[in-house]
mmCIF file of C-alpha atoms in Angstrom:
data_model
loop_
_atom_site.group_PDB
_atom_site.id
_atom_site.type_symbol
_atom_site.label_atom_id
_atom_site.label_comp_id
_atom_site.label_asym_id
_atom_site.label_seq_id
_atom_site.Cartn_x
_atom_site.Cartn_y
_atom_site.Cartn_z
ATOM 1 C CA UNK A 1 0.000 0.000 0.000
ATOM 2 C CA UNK A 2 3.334 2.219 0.739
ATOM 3 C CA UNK A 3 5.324 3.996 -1.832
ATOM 4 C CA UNK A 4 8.743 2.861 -1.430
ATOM 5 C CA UNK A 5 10.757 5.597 0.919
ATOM 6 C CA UNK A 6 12.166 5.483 4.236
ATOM 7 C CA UNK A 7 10.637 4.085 6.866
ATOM 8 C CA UNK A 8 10.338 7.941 8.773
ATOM 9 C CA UNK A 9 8.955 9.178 5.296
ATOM 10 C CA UNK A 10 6.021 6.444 5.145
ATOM 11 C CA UNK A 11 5.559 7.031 8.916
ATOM 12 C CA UNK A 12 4.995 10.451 8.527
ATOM 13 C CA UNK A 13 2.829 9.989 5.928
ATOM 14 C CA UNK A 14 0.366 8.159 7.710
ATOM 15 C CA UNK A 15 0.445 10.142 10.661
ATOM 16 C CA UNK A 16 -0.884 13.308 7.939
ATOM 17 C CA UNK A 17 -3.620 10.235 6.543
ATOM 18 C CA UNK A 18 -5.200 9.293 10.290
ATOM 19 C CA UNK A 19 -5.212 12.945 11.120
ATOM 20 C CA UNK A 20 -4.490 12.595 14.642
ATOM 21 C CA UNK A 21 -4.892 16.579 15.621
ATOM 22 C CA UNK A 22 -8.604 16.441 14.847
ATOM 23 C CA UNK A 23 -8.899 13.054 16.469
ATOM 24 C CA UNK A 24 -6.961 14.192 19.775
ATOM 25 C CA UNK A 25 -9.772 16.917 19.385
ATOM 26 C CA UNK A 26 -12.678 14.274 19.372
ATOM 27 C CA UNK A 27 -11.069 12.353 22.229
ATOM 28 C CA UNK A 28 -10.990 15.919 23.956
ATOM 29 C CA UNK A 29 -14.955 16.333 23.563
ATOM 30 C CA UNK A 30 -15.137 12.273 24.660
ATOM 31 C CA UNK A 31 -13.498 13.146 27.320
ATOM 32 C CA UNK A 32 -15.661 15.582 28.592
ATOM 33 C CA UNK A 33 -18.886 13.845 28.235
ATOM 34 C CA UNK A 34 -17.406 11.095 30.327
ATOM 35 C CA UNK A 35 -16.695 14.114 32.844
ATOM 36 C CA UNK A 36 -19.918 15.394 32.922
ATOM 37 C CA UNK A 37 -21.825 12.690 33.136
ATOM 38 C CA UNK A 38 -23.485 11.371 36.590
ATOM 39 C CA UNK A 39 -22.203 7.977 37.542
ATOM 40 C CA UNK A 40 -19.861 5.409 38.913
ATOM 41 C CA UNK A 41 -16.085 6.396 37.273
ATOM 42 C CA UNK A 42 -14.341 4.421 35.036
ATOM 43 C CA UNK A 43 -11.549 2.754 35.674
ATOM 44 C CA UNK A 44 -8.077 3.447 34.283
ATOM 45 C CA UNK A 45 -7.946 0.999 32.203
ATOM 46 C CA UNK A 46 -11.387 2.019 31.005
ATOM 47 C CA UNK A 47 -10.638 5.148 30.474
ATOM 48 C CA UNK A 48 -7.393 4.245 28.371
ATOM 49 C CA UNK A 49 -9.422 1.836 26.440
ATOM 50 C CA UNK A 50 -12.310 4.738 26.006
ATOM 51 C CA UNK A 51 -10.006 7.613 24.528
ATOM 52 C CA UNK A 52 -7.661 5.168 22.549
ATOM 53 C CA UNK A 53 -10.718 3.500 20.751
ATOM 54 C CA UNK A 54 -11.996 6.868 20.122
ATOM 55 C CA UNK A 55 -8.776 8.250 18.424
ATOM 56 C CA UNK A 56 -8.540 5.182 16.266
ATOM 57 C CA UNK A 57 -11.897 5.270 15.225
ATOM 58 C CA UNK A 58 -11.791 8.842 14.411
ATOM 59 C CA UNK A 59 -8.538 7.818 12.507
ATOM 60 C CA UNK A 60 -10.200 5.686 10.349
ATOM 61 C CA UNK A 61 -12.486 8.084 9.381
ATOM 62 C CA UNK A 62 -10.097 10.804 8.979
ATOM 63 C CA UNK A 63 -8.293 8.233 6.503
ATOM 64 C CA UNK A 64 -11.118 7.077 4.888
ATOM 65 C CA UNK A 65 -11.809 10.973 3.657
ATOM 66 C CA UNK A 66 -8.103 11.291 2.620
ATOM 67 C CA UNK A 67 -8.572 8.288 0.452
ATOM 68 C CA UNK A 68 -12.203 9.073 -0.964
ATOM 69 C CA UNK A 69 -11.453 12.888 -1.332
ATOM 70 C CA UNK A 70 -7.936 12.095 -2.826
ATOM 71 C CA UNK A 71 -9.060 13.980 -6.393
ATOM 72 C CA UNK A 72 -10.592 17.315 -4.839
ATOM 73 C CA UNK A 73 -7.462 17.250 -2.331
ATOM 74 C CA UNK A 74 -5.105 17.423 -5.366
ATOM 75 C CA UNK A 75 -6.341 20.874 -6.385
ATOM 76 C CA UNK A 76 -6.950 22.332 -3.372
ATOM 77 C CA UNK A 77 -3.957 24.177 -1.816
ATOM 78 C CA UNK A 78 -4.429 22.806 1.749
ATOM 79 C CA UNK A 79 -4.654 19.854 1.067
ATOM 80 C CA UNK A 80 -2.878 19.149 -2.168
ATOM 81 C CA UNK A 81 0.173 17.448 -0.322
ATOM 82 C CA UNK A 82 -1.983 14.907 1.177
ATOM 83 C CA UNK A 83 -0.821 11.203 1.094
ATOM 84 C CA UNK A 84 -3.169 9.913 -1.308
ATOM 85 C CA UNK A 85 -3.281 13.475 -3.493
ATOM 86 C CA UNK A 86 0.393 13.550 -4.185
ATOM 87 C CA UNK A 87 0.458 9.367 -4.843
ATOM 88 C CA UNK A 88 2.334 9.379 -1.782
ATOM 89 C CA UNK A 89 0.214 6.290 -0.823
ATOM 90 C CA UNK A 90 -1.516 4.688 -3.374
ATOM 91 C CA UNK A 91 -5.463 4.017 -3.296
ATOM 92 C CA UNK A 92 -6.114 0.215 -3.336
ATOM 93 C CA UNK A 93 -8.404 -1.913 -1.747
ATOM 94 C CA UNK A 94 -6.012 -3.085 1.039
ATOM 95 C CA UNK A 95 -6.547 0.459 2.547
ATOM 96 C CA UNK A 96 -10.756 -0.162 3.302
ATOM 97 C CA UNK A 97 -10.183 -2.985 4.290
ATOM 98 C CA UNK A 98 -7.174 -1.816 7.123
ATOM 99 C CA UNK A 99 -9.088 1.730 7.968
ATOM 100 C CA UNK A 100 -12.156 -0.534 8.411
ATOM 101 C CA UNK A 101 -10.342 -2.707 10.550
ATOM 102 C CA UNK A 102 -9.383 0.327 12.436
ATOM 103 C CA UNK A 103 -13.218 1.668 12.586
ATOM 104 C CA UNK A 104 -14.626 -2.202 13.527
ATOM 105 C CA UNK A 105 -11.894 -3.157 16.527
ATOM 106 C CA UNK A 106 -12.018 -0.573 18.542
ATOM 107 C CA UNK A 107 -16.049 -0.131 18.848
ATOM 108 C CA UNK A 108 -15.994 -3.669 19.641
ATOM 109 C CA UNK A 109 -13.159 -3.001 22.490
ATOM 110 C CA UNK A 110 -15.475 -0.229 23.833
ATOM 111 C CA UNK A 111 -18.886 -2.536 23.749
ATOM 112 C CA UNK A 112 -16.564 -5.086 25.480
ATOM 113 C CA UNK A 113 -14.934 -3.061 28.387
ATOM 114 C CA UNK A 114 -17.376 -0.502 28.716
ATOM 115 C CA UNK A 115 -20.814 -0.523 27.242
ATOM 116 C CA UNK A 116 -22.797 -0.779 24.187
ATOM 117 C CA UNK A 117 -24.348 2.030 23.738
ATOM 118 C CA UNK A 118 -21.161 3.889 23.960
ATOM 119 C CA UNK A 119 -19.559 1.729 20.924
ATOM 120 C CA UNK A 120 -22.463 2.392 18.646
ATOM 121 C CA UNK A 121 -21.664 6.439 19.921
ATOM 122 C CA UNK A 122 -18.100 6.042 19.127
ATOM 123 C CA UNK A 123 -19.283 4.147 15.739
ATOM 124 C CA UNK A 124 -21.775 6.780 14.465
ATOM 125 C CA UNK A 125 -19.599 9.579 14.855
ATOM 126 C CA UNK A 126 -16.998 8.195 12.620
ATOM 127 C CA UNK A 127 -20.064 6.619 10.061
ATOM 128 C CA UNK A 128 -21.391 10.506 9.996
ATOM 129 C CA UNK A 129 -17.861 11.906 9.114
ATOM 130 C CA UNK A 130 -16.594 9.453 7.222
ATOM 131 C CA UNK A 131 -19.859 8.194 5.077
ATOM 132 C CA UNK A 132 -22.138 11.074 5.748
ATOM 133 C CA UNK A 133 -20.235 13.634 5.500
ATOM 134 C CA UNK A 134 -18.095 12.680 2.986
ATOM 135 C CA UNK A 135 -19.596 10.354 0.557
ATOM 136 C CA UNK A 136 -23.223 11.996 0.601
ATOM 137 C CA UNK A 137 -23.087 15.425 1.627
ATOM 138 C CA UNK A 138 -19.818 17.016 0.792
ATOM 139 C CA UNK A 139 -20.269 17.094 -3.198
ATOM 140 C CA UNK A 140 -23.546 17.640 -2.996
ATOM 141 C CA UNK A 141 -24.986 20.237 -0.622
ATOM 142 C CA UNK A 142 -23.673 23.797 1.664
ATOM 143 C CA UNK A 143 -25.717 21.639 4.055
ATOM 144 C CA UNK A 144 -22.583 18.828 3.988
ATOM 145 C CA UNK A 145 -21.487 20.690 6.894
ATOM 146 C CA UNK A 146 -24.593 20.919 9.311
ATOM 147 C CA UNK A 147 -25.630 17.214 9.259
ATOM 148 C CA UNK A 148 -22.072 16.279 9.088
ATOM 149 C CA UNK A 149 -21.915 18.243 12.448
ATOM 150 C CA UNK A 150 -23.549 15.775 14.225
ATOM 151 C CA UNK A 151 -20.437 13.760 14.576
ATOM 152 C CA UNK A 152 -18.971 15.790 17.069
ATOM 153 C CA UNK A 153 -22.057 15.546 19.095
ATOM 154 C CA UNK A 154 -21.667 11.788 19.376
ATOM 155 C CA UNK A 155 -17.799 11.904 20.966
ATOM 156 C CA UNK A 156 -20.096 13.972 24.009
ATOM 157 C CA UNK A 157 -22.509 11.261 23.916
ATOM 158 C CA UNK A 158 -19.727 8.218 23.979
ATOM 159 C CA UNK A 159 -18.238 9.967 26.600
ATOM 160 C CA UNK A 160 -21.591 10.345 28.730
ATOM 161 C CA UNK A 161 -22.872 6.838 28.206
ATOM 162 C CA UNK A 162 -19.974 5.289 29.166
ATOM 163 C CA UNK A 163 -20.338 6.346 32.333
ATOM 164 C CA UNK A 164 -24.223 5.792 32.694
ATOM 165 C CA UNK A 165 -25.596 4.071 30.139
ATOM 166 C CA UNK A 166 -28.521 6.367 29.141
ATOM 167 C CA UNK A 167 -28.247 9.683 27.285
ATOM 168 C CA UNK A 168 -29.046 12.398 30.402
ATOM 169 C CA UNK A 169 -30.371 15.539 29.799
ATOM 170 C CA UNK A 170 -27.192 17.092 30.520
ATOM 171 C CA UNK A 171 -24.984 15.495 28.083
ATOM 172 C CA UNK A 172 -27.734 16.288 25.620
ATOM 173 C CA UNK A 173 -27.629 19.641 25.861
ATOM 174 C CA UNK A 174 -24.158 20.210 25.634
ATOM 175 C CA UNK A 175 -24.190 17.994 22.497
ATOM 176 C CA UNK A 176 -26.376 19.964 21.406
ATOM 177 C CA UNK A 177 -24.398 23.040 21.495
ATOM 178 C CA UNK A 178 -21.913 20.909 19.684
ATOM 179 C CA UNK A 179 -24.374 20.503 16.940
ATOM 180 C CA UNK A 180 -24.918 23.985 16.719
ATOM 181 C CA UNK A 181 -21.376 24.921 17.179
ATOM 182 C CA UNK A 182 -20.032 23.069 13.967
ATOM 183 C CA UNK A 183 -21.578 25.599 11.214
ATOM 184 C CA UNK A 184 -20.626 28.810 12.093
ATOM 185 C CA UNK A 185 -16.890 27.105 13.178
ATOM 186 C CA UNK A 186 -16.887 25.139 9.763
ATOM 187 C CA UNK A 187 -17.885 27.948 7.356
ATOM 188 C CA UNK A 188 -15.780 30.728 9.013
ATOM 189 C CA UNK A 189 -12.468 28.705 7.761
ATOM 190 C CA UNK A 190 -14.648 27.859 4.484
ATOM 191 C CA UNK A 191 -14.759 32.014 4.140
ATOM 192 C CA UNK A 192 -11.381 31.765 4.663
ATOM 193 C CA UNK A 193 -10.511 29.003 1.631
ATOM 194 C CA UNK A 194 -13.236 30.030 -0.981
ATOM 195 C CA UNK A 195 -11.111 30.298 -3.408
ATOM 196 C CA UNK A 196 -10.356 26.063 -2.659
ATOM 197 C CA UNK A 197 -13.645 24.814 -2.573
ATOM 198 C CA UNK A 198 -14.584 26.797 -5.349
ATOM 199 C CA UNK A 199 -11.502 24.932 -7.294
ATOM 200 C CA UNK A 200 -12.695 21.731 -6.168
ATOM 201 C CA UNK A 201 -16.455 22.064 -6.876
ATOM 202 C CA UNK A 202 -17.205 21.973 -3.769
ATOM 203 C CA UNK A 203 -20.349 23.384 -2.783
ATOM 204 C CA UNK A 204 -19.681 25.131 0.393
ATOM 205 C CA UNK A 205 -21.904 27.733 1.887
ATOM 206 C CA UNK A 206 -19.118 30.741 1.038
ATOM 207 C CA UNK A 207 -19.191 29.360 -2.886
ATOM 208 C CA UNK A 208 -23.145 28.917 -3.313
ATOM 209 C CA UNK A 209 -23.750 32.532 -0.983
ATOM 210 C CA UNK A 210 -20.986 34.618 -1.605
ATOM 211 C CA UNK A 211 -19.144 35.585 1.638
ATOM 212 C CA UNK A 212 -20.945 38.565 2.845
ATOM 213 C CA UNK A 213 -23.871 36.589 3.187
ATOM 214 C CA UNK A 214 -21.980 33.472 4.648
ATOM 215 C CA UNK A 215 -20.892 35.995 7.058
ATOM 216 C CA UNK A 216 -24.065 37.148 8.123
ATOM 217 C CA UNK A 217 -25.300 32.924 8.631
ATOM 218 C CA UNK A 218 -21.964 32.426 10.665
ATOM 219 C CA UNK A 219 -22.900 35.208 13.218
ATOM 220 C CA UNK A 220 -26.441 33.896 13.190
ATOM 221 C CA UNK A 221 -25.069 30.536 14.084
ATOM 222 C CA UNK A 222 -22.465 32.246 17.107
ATOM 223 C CA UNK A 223 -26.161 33.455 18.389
ATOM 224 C CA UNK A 224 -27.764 30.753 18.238
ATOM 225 C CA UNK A 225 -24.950 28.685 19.977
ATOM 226 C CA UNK A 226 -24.176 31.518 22.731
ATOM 227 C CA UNK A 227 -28.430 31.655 23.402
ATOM 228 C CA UNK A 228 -27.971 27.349 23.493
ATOM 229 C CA UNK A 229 -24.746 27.488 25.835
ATOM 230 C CA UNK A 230 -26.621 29.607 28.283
ATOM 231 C CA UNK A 231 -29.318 27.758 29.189
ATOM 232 C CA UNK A 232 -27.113 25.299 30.617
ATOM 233 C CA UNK A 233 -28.121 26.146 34.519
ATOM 234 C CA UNK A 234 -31.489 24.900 33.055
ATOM 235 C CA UNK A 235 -30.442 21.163 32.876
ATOM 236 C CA UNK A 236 -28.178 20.878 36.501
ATOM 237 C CA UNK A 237 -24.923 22.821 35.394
ATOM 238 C CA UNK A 238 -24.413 25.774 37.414
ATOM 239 C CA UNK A 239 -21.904 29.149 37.792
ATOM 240 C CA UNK A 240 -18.556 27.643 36.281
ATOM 241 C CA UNK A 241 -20.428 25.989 33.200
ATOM 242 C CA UNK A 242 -22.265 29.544 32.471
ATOM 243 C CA UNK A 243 -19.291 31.402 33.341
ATOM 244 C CA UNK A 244 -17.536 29.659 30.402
ATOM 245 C CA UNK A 245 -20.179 29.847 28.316
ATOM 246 C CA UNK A 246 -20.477 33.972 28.938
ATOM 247 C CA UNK A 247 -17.208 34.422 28.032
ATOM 248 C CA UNK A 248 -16.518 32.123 25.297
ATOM 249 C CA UNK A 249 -20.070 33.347 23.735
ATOM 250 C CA UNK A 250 -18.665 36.783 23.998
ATOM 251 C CA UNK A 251 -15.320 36.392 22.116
ATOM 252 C CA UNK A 252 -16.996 33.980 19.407
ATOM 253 C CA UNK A 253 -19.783 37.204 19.173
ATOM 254 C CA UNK A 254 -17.046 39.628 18.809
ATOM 255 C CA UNK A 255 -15.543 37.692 16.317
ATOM 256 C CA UNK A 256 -18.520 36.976 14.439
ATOM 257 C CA UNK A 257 -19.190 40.944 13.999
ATOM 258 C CA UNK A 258 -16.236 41.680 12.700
ATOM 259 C CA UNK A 259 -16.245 39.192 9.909
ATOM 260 C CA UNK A 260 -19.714 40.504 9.073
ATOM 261 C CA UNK A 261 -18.331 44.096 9.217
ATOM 262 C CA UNK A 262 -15.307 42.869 6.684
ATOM 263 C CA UNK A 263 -15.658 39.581 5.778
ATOM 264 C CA UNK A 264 -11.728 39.559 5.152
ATOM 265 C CA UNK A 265 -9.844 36.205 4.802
ATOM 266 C CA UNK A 266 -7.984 37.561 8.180
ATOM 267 C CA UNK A 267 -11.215 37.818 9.825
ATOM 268 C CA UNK A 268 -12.647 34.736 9.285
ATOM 269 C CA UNK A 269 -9.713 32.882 10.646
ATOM 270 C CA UNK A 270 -10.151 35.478 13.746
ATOM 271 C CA UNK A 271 -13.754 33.949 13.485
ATOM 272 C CA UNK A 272 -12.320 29.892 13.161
ATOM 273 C CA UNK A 273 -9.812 30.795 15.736
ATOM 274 C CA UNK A 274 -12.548 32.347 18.747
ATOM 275 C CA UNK A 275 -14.842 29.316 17.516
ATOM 276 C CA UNK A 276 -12.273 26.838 19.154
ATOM 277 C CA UNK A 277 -11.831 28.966 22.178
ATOM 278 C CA UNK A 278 -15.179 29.372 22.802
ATOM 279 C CA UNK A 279 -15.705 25.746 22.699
ATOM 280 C CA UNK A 280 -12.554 25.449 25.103
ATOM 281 C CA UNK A 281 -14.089 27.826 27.334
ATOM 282 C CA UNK A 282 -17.833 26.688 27.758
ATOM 283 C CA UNK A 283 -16.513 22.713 27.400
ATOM 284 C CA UNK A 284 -14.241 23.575 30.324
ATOM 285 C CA UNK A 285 -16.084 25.293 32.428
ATOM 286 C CA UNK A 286 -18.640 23.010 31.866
ATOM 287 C CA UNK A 287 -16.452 19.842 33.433
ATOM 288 C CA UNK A 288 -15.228 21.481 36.383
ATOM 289 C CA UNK A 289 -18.558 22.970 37.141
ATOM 290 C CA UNK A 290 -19.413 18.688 37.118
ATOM 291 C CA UNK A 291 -16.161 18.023 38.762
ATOM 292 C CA UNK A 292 -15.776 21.157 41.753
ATOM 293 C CA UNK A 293 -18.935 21.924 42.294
ATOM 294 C CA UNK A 294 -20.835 18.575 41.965
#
């Protein structure tokens, strides 16, 4: 399946394929459902077993959209020096069958050592990136990103149920936010890289709008996810959790205003950029409200 090359080249190729950065992100958000969620703790070993299974199947997806999107990668500039764009690593069927390997083993590791409904958690939020997402949505529809969105809402849900195997009211919600979250994060860097998706065909929201308008639907989104974060006291959370949520919702606002004032390429990465801080914010004030205050 490897080019030939040295053994550091081929390893750093596949450490670019399973993009590990956005899975160590989805382990994060795993991470903190399992925090907020009422319940007997996991054990180490659980807890190992939880966030490794996690990154791998988030790896497999990540791969899987390296290898499907391996034509529109080659003529887009971020992600023309992808693995399977530059021929790096050539597409064959030994790679579905190893990145489904890495999707199948680890859900079944979680289902074994922790609980069912967790796995199929784990499971759908790869299937939603990696098949939704990509196959279905992404070529197709400025609404690839919304539905795709729900993917990131599942790690919070894994995370939850492993702990108690029900989805609580409080995990919901802050999935929720997640849901809501993922547009106005997603299309700010799509402002950003219009010219890209426009190369590719690729019908994001910034290519079918027109960024001014894209603008003006990203800081409708930050609204509707501050509005969402705040209502948090509403389902158990209390101070710390709305604390974060204040100030996170008020940098991501800020943000948002700008890019509608000048939707600039430099502000909609200041938009991307207070997107993952105010998810850092309300997500962390959010655990150790669970975790201080009780």
């Amino acid at each position: 399946m490897l080019v030939k090359g040295s053994p550091l080249s081929d390893l750093g190729q596949m450490l670019i394929l399973l993009k590990l950065r956005i899975g160590g992100a989805i382990v994060a958000s795993t991470l903190a459902g399992m925090a907020i969620a009422e319940g007997p703790a996991l054990s180490p070993v659980q807890i190992l077993v939880l966030a490794l299974s996690v990154l791998l199947a988030a790896s497999a997806a990540g791969g899987f959209n390296h290898y499907y999107d391996a034509d529109i990668d080659a003529v887009m500039a971020r992600t023309k020096n992808r693995p399977f764009a530059t021929g790096r690593l050539r597409r064959s069927p030994g790679w579905l069958v190893f990145l489904g390997a890495l999707l199948v083993l680890p859900v079944l590791a979680v289902a074994w050592a922790i609980h069912p409904l967790s796995a199929l958690f784990v499971f759908l939020g790869a299937f939603f990136y990696g098949v939704v997402y990509t196959i279905w949505l992404k070529r197709r529809t400025w609404m690839n990103v919304v539905i795709g969105g729900l993917a990131g809402s599942f790690a919070i849900l894994a995370g939850s149920t492993a702990v108690h195997p029900e989805v609580g009211g409080g995990p919901l919600a802050v999935a929720f936010v997640l849901f809501l979250w993922t547009p106005p994060h997603f299309w700010s860097l799509a402002i950003a890289l219009k010219e890209d998706y426009t190369a590719a065909g690729i019908p994001m929201l910034p290519v079918v709008a027109g960024v001014e308008r894209t603008a003006q639907v990203v800081r409708l989104g930050v609204v509707l996810v501050v509005l969402a974060s705040l209502t948090m006291p509403l389902v158990g959370f209390g101070w710390l959790s709305l604390l974060g949520a204040v100030l996170g919702g008020l940098w991501f606002l800020r943000a948002s205003w700008r890019l509608v004032d000048d939707p600039t390429r430099e502000n909609a990465m200041a938009s991307f950029r207070a997107s993952l801080g105010q998810l850092a914010l309300f997500l962390g004030g959010t655990v150790l409200d669970v975790q201080l205050l009780g």
